[in-house]
XYZ file of C-alpha atoms in Angstrom:
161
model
C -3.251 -1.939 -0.614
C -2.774 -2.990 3.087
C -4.266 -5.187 5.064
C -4.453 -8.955 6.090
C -3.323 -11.622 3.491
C -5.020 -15.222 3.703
C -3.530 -17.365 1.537
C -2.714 -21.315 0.841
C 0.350 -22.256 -1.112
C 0.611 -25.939 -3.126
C 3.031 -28.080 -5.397
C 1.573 -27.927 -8.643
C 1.855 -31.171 -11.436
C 2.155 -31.428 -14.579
C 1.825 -28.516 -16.342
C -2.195 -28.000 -17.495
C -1.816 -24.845 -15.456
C -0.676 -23.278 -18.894
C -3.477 -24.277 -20.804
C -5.985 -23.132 -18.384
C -4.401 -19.619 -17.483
C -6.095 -16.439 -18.163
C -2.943 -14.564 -18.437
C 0.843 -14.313 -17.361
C 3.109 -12.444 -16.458
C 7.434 -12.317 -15.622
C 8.036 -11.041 -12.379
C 11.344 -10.181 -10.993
C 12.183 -9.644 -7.144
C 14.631 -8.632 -4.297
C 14.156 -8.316 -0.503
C 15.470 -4.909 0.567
C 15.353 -6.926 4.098
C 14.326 -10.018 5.318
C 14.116 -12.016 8.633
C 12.180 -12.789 11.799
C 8.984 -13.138 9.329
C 9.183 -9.770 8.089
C 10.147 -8.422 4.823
C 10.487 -5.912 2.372
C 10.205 -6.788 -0.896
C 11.130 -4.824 -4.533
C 9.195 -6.085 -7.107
C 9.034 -5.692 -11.566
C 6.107 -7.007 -12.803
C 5.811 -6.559 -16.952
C 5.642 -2.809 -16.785
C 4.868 -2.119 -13.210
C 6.449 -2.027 -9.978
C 5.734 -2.389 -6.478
C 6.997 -1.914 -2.985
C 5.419 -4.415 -0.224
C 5.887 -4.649 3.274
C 4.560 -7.874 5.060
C 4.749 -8.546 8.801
C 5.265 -12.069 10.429
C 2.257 -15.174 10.605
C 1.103 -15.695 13.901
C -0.885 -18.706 12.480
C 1.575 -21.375 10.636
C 2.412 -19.023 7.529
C -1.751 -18.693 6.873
C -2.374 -14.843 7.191
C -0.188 -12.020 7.911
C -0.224 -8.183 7.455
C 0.550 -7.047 4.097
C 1.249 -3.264 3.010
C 1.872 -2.717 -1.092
C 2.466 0.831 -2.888
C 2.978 0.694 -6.598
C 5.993 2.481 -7.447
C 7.739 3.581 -10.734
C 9.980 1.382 -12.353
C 13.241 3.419 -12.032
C 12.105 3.687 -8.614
C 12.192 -0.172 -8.279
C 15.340 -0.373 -10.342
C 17.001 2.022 -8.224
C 15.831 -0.464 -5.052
C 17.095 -3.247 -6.199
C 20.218 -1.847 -5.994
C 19.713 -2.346 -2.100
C 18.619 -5.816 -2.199
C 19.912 -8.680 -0.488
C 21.703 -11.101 -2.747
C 19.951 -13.194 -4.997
C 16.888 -12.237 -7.125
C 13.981 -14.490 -7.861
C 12.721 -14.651 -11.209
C 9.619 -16.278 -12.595
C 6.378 -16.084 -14.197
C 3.432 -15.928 -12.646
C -0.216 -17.559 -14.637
C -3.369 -16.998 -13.331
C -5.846 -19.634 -13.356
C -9.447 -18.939 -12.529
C -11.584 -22.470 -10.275
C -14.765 -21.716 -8.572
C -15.009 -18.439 -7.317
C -10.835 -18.143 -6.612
C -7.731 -16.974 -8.961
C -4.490 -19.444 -8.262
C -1.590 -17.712 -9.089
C 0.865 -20.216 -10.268
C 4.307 -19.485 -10.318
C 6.790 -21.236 -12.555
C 10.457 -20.363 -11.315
C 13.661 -19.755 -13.663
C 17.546 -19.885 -12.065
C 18.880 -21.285 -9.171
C 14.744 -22.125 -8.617
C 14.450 -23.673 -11.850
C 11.989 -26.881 -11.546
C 10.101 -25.187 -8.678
C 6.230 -24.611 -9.766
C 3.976 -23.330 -6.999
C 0.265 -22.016 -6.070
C -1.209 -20.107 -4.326
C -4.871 -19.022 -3.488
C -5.926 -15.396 -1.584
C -9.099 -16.293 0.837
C -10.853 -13.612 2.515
C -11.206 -15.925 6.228
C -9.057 -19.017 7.211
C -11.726 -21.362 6.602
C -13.080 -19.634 3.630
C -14.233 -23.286 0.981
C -12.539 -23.408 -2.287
C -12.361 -25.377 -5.075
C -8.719 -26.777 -6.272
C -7.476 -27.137 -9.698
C -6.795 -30.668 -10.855
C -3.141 -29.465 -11.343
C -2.831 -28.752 -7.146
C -0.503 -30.750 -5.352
C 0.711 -31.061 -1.794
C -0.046 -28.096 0.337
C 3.190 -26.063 1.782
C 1.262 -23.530 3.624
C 3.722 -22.216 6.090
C 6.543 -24.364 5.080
C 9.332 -21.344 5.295
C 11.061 -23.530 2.330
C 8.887 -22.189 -0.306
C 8.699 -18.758 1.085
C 10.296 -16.386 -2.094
C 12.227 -14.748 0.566
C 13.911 -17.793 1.671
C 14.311 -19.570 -1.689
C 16.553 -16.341 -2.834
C 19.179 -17.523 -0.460
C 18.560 -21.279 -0.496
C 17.242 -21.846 -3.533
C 15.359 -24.942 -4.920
C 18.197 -26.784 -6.565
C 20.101 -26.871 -2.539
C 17.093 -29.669 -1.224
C 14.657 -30.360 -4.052
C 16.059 -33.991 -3.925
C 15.003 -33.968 -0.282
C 11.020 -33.605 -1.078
């Protein structure tokens, strides 16, 4: 898959998210490289695996280029290797509103506490409708990016929110 990514990212409450999910899934991560926007990310999901490539936002952290290849798990585990410290663990619930999927991710570790949203749009301005579990919106708030909570994770400012 490759292409442009459109996507909104909340706070989720409460925890009705579980109830309501379709499925879930764990999902474990490294960045092979990350900075300026741009990263390259190693991913395990169940019994898959994934390399993706995403370019910087030119809009506030609301769309930007996305390239992912599935790739064989020992080919992941081999790449994570490579990574840059810190791995982010979680598991990821999808929860179907309207016509949209949220992906909600609950967070384990360093991130532990950290529950998040997000929502894949086909246009900027594309209507949805939001979950009654949807918090504040941190679209393009680099704090919640996964790449940036790997090296400052949740537990370093979540008493600053």
């Amino acid at each position: 898959m490759s292409g442009m990514e459109i996507e909104r990212k909340f706070l989720v409450r409460g925890d009705d998210y579980k109830r309501q999910a379709r499925s879930s899934s764990r999902i474990k991560q490294g960045y092979i490289a990350s900075g300026h926007g741009r990263t390259v990310r190693v991913r395990l999901r169940d019994d898959k695996a994934y390399l993706t490539i995403k370019g910087p936002s030119l809009d506030g952290g609301l769309s930007r280029y996305e390239f992912e290849k599935e790739i064989t798990v020992d080919e992941a585990l081999s790449l994570l290797r490579l990574c840059e410290p810190g791995i982010i663990d979680k598991t990821r619930y999808l929860v179907d509103c309207g016509n949209h999927t949220f992906e909600v991710d609950e967070f384990y570790g360093d991130n532990e506490g950290l529950v998040m949203a997000e929502v894949e749009l086909s246009a900027p301005d594309e209507p949805y409708e939001k979950p009654d579990f949807i918090g504040g919106e941190v679209t393009g708030d680099h704090r919640f990016y996964n790449s940036h909570l790997r090296q400052n994770p949740y537990k370093k400012w979540k008493d600053e929110l």
